[in-house]
JSON list of C-alpha atoms in Angstrom, two decimals:
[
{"chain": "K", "resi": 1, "resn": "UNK", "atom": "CA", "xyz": [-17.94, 7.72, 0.03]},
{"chain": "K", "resi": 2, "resn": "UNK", "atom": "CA", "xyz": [-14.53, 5.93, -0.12]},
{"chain": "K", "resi": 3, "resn": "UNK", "atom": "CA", "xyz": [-12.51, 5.61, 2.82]},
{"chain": "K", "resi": 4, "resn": "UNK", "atom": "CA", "xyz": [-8.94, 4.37, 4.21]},
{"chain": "K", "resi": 5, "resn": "UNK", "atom": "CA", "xyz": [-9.35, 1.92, 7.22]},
{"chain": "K", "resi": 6, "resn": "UNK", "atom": "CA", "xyz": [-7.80, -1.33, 8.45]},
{"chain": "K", "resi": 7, "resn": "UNK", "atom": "CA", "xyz": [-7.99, -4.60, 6.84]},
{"chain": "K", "resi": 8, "resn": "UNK", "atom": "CA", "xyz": [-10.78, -6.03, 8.26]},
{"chain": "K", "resi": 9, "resn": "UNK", "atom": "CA", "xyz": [-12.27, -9.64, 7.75]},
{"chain": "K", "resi": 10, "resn": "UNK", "atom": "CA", "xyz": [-15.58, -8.22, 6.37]},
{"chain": "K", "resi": 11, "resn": "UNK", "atom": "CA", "xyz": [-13.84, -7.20, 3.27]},
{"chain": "K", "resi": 12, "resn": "UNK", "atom": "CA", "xyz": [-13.18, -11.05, 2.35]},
{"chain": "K", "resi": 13, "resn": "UNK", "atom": "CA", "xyz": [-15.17, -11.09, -0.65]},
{"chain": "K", "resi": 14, "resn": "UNK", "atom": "CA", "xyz": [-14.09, -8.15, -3.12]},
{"chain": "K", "resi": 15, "resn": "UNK", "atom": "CA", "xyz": [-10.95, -8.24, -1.46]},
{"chain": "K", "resi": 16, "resn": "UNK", "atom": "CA", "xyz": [-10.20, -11.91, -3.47]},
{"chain": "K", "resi": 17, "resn": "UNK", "atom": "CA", "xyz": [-12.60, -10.11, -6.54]},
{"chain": "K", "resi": 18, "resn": "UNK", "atom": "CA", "xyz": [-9.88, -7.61, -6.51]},
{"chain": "K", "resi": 19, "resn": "UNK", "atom": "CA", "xyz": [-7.24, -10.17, -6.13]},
{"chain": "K", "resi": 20, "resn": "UNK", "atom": "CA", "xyz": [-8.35, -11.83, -9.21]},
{"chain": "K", "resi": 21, "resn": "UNK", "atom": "CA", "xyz": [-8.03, -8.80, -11.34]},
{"chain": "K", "resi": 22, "resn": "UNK", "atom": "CA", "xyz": [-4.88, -8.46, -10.50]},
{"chain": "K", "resi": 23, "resn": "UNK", "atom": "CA", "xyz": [-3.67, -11.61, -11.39]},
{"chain": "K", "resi": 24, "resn": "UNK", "atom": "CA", "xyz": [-5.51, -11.27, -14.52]},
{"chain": "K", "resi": 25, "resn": "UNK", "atom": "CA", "xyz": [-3.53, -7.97, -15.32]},
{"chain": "K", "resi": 26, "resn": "UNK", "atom": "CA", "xyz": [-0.73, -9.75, -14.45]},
{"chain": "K", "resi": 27, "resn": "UNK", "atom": "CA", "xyz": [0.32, -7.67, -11.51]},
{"chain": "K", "resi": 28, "resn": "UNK", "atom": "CA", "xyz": [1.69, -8.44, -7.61]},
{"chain": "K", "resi": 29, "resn": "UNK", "atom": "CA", "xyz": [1.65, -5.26, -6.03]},
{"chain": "K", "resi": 30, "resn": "UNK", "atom": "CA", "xyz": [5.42, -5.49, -6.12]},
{"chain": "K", "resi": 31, "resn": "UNK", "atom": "CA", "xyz": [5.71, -8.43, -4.74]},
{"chain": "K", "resi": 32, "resn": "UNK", "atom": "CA", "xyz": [3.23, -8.31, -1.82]},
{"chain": "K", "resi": 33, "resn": "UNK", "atom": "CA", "xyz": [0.39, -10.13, -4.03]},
{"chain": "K", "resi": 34, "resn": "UNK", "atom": "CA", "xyz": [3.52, -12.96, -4.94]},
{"chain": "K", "resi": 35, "resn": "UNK", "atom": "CA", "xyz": [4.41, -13.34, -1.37]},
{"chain": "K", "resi": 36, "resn": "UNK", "atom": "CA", "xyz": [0.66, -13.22, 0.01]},
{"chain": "K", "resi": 37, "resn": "UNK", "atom": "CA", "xyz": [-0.51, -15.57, -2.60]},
{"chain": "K", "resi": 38, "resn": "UNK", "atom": "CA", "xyz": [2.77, -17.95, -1.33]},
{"chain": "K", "resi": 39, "resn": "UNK", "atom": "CA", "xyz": [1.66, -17.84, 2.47]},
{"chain": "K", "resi": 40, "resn": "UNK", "atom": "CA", "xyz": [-2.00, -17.70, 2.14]},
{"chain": "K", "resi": 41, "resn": "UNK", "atom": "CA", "xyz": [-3.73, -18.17, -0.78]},
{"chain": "K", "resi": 42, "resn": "UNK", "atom": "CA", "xyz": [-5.11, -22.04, -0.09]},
{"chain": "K", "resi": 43, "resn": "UNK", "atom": "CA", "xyz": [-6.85, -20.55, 2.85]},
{"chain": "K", "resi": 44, "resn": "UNK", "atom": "CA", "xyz": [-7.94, -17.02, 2.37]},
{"chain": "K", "resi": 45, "resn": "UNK", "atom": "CA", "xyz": [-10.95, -18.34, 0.20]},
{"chain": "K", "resi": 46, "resn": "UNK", "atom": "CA", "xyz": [-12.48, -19.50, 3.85]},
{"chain": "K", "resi": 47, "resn": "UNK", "atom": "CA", "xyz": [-13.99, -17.00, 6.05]},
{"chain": "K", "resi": 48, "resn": "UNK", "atom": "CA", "xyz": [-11.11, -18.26, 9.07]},
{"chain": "K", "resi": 49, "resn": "UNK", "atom": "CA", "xyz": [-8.17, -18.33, 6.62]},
{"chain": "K", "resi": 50, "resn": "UNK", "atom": "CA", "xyz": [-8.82, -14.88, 5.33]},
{"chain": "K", "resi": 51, "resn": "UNK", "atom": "CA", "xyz": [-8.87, -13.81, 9.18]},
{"chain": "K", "resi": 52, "resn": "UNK", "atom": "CA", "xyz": [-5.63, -15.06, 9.55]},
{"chain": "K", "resi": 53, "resn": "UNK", "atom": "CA", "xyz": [-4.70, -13.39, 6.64]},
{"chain": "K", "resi": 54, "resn": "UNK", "atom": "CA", "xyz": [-6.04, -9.94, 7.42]},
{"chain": "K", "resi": 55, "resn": "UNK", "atom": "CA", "xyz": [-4.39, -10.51, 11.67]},
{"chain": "K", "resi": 56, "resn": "UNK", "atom": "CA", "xyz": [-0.83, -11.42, 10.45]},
{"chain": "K", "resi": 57, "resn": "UNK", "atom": "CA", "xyz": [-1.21, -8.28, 8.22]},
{"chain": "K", "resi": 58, "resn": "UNK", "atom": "CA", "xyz": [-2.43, -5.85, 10.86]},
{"chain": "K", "resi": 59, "resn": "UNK", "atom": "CA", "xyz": [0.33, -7.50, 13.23]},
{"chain": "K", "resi": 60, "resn": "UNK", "atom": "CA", "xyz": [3.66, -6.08, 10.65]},
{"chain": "K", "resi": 61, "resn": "UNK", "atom": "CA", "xyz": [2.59, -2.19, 11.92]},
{"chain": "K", "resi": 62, "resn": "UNK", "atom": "CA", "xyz": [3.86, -3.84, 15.35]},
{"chain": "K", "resi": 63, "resn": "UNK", "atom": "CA", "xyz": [7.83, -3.27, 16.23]},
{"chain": "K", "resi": 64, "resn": "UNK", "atom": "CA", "xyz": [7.85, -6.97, 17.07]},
{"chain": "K", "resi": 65, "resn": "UNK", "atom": "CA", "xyz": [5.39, -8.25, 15.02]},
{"chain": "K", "resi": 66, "resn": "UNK", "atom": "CA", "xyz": [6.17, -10.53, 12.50]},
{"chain": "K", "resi": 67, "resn": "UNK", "atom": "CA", "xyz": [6.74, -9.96, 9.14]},
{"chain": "K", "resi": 68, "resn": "UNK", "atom": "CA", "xyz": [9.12, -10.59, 6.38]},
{"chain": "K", "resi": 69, "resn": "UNK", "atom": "CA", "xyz": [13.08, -11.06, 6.79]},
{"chain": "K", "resi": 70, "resn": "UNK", "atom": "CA", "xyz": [14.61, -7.01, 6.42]},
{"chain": "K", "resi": 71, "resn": "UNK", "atom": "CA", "xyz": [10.81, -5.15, 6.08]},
{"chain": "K", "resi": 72, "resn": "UNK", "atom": "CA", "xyz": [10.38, -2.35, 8.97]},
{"chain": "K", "resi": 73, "resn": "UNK", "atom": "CA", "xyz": [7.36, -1.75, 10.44]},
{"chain": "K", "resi": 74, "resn": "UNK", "atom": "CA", "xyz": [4.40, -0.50, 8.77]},
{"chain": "K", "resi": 75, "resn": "UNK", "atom": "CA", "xyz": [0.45, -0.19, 8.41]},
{"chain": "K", "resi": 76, "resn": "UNK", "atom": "CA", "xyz": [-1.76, -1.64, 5.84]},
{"chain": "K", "resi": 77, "resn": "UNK", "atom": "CA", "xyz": [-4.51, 0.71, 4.79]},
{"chain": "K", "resi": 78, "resn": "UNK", "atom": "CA", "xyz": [-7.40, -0.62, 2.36]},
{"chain": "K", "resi": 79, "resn": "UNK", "atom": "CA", "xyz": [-9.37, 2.18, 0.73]},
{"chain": "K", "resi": 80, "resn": "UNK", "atom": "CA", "xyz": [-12.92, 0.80, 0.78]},
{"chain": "K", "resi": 81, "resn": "UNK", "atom": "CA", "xyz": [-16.51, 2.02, -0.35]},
{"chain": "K", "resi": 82, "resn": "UNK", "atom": "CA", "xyz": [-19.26, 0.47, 1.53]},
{"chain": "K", "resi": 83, "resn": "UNK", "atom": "CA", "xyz": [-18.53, -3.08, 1.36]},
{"chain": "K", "resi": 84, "resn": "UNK", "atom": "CA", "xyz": [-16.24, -3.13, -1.47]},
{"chain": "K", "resi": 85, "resn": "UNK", "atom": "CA", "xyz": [-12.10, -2.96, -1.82]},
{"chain": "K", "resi": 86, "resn": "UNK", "atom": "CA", "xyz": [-11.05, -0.31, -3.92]},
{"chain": "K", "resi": 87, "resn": "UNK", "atom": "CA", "xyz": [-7.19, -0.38, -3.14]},
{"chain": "K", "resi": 88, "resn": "UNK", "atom": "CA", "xyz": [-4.55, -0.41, -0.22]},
{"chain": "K", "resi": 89, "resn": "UNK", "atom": "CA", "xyz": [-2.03, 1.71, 1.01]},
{"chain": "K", "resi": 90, "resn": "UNK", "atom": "CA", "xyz": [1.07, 0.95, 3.28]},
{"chain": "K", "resi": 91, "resn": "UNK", "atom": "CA", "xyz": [2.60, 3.27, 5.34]},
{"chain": "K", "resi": 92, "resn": "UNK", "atom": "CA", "xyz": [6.43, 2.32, 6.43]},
{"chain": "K", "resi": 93, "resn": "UNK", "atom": "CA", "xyz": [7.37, 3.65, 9.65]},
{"chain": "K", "resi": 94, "resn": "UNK", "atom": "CA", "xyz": [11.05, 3.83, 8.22]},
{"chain": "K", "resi": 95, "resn": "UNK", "atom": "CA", "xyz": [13.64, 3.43, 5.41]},
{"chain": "K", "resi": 96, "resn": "UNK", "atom": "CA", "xyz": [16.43, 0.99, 5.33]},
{"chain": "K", "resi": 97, "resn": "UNK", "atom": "CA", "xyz": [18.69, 1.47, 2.51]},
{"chain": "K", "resi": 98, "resn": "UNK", "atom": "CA", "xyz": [16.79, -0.32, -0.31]},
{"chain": "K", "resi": 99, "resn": "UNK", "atom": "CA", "xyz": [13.41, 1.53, 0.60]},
{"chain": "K", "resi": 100, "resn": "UNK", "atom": "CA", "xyz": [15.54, 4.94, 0.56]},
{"chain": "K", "resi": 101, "resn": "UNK", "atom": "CA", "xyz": [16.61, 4.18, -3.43]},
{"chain": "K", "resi": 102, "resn": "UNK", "atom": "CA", "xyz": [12.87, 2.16, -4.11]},
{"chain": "K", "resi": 103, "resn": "UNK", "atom": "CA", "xyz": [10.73, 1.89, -2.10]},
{"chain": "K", "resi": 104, "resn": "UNK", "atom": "CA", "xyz": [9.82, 4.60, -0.38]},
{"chain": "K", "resi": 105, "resn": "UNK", "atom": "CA", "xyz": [7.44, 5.24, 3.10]},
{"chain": "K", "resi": 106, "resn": "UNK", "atom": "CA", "xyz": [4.31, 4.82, 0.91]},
{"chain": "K", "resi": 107, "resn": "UNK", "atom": "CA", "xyz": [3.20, 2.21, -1.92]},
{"chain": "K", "resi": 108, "resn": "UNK", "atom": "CA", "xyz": [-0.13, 1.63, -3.11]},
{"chain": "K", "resi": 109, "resn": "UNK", "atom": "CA", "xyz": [-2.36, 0.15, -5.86]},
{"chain": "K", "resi": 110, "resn": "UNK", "atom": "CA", "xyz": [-5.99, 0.31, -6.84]},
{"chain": "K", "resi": 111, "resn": "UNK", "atom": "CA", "xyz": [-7.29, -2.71, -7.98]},
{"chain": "K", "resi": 112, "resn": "UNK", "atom": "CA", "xyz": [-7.75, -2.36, -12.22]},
{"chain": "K", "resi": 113, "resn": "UNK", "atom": "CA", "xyz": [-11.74, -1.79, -12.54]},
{"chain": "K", "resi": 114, "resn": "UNK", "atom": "CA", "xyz": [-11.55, 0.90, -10.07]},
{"chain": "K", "resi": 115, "resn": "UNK", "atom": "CA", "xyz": [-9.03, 3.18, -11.59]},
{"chain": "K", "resi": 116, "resn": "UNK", "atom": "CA", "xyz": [-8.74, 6.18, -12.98]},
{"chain": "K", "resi": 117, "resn": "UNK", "atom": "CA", "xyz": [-11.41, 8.08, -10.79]},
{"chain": "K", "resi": 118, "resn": "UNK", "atom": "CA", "xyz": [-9.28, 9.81, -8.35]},
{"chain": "K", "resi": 119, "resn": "UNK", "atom": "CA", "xyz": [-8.79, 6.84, -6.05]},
{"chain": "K", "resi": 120, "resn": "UNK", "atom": "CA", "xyz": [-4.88, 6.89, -5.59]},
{"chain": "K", "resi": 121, "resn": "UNK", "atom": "CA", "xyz": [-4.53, 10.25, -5.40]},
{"chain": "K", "resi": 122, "resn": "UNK", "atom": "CA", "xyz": [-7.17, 10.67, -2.60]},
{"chain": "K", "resi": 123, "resn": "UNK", "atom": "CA", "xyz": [-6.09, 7.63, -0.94]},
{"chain": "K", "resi": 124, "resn": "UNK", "atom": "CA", "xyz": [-2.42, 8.67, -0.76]},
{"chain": "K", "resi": 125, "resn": "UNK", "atom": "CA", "xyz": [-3.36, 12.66, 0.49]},
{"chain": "K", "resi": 126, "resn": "UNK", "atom": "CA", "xyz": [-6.05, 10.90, 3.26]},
{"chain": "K", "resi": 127, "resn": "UNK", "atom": "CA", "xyz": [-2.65, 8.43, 4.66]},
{"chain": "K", "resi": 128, "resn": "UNK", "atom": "CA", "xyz": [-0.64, 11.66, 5.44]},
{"chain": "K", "resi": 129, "resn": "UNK", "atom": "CA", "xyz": [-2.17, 12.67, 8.57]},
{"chain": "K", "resi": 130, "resn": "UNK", "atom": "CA", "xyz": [-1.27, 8.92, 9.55]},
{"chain": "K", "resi": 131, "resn": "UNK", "atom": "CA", "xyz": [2.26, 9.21, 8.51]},
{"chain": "K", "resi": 132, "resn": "UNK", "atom": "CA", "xyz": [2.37, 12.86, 10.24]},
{"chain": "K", "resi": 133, "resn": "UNK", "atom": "CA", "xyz": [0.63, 10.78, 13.78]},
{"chain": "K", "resi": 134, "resn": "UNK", "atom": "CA", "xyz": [4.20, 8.44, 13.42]},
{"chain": "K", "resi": 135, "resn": "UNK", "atom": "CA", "xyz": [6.12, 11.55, 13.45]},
{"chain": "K", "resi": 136, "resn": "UNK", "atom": "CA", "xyz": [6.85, 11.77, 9.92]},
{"chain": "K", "resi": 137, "resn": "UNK", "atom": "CA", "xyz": [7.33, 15.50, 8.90]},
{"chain": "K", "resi": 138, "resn": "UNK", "atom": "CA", "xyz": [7.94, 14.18, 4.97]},
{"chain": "K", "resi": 139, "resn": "UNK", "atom": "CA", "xyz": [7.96, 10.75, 3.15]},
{"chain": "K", "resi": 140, "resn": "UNK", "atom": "CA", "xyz": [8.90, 9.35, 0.36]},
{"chain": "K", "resi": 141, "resn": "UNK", "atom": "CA", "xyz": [7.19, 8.01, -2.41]},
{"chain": "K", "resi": 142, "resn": "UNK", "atom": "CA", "xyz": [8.67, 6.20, -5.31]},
{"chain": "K", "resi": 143, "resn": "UNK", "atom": "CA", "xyz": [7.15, 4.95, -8.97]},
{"chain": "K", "resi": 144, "resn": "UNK", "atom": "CA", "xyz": [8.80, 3.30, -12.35]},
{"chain": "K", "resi": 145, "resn": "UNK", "atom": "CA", "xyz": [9.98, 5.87, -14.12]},
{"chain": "K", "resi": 146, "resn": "UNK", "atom": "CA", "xyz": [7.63, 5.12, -17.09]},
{"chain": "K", "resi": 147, "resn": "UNK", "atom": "CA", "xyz": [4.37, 5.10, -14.76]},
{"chain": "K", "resi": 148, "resn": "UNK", "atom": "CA", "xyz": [2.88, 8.66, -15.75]},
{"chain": "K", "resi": 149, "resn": "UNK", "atom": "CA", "xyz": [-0.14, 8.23, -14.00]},
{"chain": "K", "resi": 150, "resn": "UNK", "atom": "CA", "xyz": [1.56, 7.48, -10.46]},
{"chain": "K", "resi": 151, "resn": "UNK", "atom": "CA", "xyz": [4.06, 10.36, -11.24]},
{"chain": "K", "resi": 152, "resn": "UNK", "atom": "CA", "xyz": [0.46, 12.03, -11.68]},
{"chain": "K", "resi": 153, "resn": "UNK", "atom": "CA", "xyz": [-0.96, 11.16, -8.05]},
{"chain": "K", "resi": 154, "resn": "UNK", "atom": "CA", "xyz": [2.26, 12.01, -6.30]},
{"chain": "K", "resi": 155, "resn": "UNK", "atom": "CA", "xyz": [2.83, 15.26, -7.36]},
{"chain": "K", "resi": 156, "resn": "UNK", "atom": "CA", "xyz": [-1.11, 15.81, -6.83]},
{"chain": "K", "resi": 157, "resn": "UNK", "atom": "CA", "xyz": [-0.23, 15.38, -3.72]},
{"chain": "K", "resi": 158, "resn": "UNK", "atom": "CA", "xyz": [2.34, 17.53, -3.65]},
{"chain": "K", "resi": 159, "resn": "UNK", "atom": "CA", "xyz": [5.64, 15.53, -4.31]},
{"chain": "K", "resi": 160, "resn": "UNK", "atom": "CA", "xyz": [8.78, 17.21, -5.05]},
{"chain": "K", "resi": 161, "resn": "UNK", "atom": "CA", "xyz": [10.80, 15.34, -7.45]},
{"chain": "K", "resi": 162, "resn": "UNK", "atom": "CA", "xyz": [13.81, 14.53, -5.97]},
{"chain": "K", "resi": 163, "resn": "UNK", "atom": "CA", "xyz": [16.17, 11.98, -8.53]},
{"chain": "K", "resi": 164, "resn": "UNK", "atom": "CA", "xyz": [15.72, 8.88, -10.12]},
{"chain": "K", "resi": 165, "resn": "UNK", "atom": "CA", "xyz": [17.86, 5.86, -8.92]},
{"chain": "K", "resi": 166, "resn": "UNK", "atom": "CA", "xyz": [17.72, 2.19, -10.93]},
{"chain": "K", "resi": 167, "resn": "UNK", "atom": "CA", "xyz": [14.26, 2.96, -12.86]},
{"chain": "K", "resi": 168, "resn": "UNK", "atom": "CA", "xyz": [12.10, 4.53, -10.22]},
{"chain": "K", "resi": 169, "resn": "UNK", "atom": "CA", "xyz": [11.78, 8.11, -9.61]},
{"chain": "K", "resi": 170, "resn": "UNK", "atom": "CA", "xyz": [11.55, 9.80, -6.10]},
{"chain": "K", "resi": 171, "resn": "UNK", "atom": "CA", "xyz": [9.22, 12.80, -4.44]},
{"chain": "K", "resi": 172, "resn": "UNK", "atom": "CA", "xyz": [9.29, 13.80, -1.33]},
{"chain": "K", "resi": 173, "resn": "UNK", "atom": "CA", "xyz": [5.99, 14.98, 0.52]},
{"chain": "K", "resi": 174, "resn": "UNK", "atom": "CA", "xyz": [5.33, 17.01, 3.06]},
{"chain": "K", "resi": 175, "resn": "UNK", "atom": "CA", "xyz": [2.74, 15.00, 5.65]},
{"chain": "K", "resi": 176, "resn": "UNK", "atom": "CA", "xyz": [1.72, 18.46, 7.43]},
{"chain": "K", "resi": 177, "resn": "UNK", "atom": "CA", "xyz": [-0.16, 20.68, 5.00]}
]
């Protein structure tokens, strides 16, 4: 049964499977995959690269860990079954301005061959209770405007529609229900 947990070395494998789709489909997670691909990407292939990978990852949900110029805190969740990557999940700890208008508390993505079987929407309601544990009593969660089938997962989850500000559109959800 699929499960949220940290990003753990062990995953190595379909992790970089899952990468690979993703490049194929031509998308970056925003630009997490871009900026990943930038730092890491000749080394992750090697069992101790990939650990460096998956510790400087794990170290950004620290307040003084390092992580990119402006980006707050916040934990990376990958949504697993057995051995094998399904998706990841990151859970801000707080907005600055530009998350507030795009970004929101919460993005995810499920890597392309395992989508449309409920993944998203069960790994976004299973990060709440996280997000409620950092004192969060709502977040927000943002999509393009045009994405129907993230619109889909977030209200699933119980989103309230709030506006839409420079092509994304914004729900609110309650983390205590």
């Amino acid at each position: 049964m699929p499960q949220l947990v940290s990003p753990d070395p062990r995953f190595r494998v379909s992790f970089l499977a899952a990468v690979q789709e993703n490049l194929a489909e031509d998308e970056y997670f925003g630009d997490t995959l871009k900026r990943e691909l930038a730092a890491y990407g000749d080394s992750w292939h090697e069992p101790d690269g990939f650990a460096r990978y998956v510790a400087a990852v794990r170290e950004e949900e620290l307040e003084d860990g390092r992580r990119p110029e402006g980006f707050v805190p916040g934990n990376w969740y990958w949504y697993v079954d057995g051995d094998t990557y399904l998706g990841r999940i990151q859970l801000r700890h707080r907005l600055t301005p530009h998350l507030r208008d795009y970004g929101g508390h919460i993005g995810y993505g499920i890597r392309p061959t395992a989508r449309r079987n409920g993944h998203a929407t069960a790994m976004l309601r299973e990060v709440l209770p996280y997000a409620r544990a950092l004192g969060l009593d709502r977040v927000l969660v943002t999509c393009d405007t045009t994405n129907a089938a993230s619109r889909k997962v977030i209200e699933a989850n119980g989103g309230e529609f709030e506006d839409e500000r420079g092509g994304k559109s914004r729900f609110w959800i309650r983390t205590g229900r």
